[in-house]
Structure formats: C-alpha cells, structure tokens
Amino acid sequence: GGTRADGGNTTAANRLLGALNWLAEQKPGIYDGLDVPMQSALPPEVEATRWAD
C-alpha cells in the first residue's frame, strides 16, 4: 500500500540520513541540497541485497 506522498517522504528521509556522514566532515556553514552527494546510509553489501527478492 501507500501513496505517492509516502514514497516522496521516504526518499527525502533517506537522503537526509545518507547526508549525515558527509555533513559531519564538512566545515560549518549552510549547504544546499545540490551540494550533498547522493549516497546510501547503508553499507554497500546491505544495499546490494536489499531488493534481491
């Protein structure tokens, strides 16, 4: 189930979680969403098996 809004909210939340490690390594300041690289918060081996079924 779910709606399109659910998918959008999940995408936004995952993008924020993925940015935490990157942001912790940056100098203090204001960053735009385009500054943040797209990356998963999960380790690659977990990400690779996530949709295996």
XYZ file of N, CA and C in Angstrom:
159
model
N 0.798 -1.166 0.000
C 0.000 0.000 0.000
C 0.854 1.247 0.000
N 0.242 2.321 0.302
C 0.938 3.587 0.360
C 0.535 4.505 -0.772
N 0.975 5.725 -0.674
C 0.660 6.734 -1.678
C 1.946 7.286 -2.267
N 1.812 8.127 -3.258
C 2.985 8.788 -3.836
C 3.676 9.671 -2.807
N 2.887 10.247 -1.921
C 3.472 11.088 -0.870
C 4.352 10.254 0.051
N 3.931 9.029 0.337
C 4.753 8.148 1.172
C 6.110 7.913 0.521
N 6.108 7.663 -0.767
C 7.361 7.442 -1.485
C 8.252 8.667 -1.460
N 7.661 9.838 -1.639
C 8.437 11.076 -1.596
C 9.023 11.337 -0.229
N 8.239 11.081 0.804
C 8.738 11.276 2.168
C 9.861 10.304 2.484
N 9.743 9.070 2.029
C 10.791 8.077 2.247
C 12.068 8.485 1.532
N 11.942 8.968 0.310
C 13.110 9.419 -0.438
C 13.801 10.570 0.281
N 13.035 11.524 0.763
C 13.609 12.670 1.476
C 14.300 12.228 2.756
N 13.675 11.342 3.498
C 14.272 10.859 4.749
C 15.564 10.097 4.479
N 15.575 9.261 3.450
C 16.790 8.517 3.120
C 17.907 9.443 2.665
N 17.558 10.487 1.947
C 18.575 11.446 1.507
C 19.186 12.160 2.713
N 18.368 12.514 3.694
C 18.872 13.157 4.908
C 19.780 12.217 5.688
N 19.372 10.975 5.834
C 20.200 10.007 6.559
C 21.528 9.772 5.851
N 21.486 9.696 4.532
C 22.710 9.496 3.764
C 23.658 10.677 3.855
N 23.148 11.854 4.165
C 23.970 13.062 4.227
C 24.676 13.243 5.565
N 24.285 12.519 6.593
C 24.836 12.756 7.930
C 26.349 12.582 7.990
N 26.869 11.490 7.456
C 28.318 11.275 7.491
C 29.046 12.343 6.684
N 28.519 12.671 5.511
C 29.135 13.700 4.678
C 29.137 15.041 5.406
N 28.021 15.403 5.993
C 27.886 16.691 6.667
C 28.810 16.796 7.874
N 29.007 15.708 8.586
C 29.879 15.715 9.764
C 31.324 16.031 9.397
N 31.717 15.774 8.158
C 33.090 16.010 7.711
C 33.291 17.398 7.097
N 32.227 18.174 6.940
C 32.315 19.483 6.287
C 32.567 20.597 7.300
N 33.069 21.710 6.776
C 33.239 22.902 7.607
C 31.863 23.464 7.953
N 31.749 24.181 9.074
C 30.457 24.793 9.413
C 29.984 25.730 8.301
N 28.720 25.728 8.050
C 28.168 26.598 7.026
C 26.794 26.127 6.604
N 26.279 26.785 5.586
C 24.972 26.441 5.043
C 25.200 25.728 3.719
N 24.587 24.572 3.568
C 24.752 23.777 2.362
C 23.409 23.598 1.675
N 23.451 23.615 0.371
C 22.276 23.404 -0.453
C 22.120 21.902 -0.710
N 20.921 21.467 -1.010
C 20.697 20.060 -1.318
C 21.526 19.567 -2.487
N 21.896 20.470 -3.402
C 22.718 20.076 -4.544
C 24.179 19.871 -4.162
N 24.608 20.380 -3.007
C 25.980 20.186 -2.534
C 26.196 18.776 -1.989
N 25.134 18.178 -1.523
C 25.227 16.884 -0.842
C 25.239 15.754 -1.866
N 26.245 14.879 -1.814
C 26.270 13.760 -2.762
C 25.157 12.755 -2.464
N 24.655 12.121 -3.502
C 23.644 11.075 -3.327
C 24.364 9.806 -2.901
N 24.055 9.330 -1.724
C 24.665 8.091 -1.252
C 23.722 7.429 -0.265
N 23.900 6.148 -0.121
C 23.060 5.390 0.796
C 23.644 5.439 2.193
N 22.780 5.418 3.186
C 23.244 5.342 4.570
C 23.626 3.916 4.938
N 23.276 2.975 4.065
C 23.575 1.569 4.320
C 24.917 1.182 3.723
N 25.630 0.225 4.329
C 26.863 -0.288 3.725
C 26.543 -0.934 2.368
N 27.494 -0.924 1.423
C 27.227 -1.458 0.076
C 26.719 -2.896 0.069
N 27.242 -3.755 0.961
C 26.802 -5.155 0.942
C 25.336 -5.293 1.367
N 24.878 -4.428 2.245
C 23.469 -4.452 2.650
C 22.610 -3.868 1.533
N 23.058 -2.785 0.946
C 22.313 -2.137 -0.132
C 22.146 -3.086 -1.318
N 23.174 -3.881 -1.618
C 23.132 -4.796 -2.762
C 22.095 -5.899 -2.583
N 21.847 -6.317 -1.362
C 20.894 -7.406 -1.124
C 19.501 -6.895 -0.762
N 19.361 -5.610 -0.645
C 18.110 -5.020 -0.182
C 16.917 -5.388 -1.056
N 17.105 -5.383 -2.367
C 15.998 -5.657 -3.290
C 16.187 -6.988 -4.011
N 16.947 -7.902 -3.430
C 17.272 -9.164 -4.089
C 16.057 -10.073 -4.284
N 15.055 -9.971 -3.449
C 13.899 -10.887 -3.553
C 12.950 -10.507 -4.636
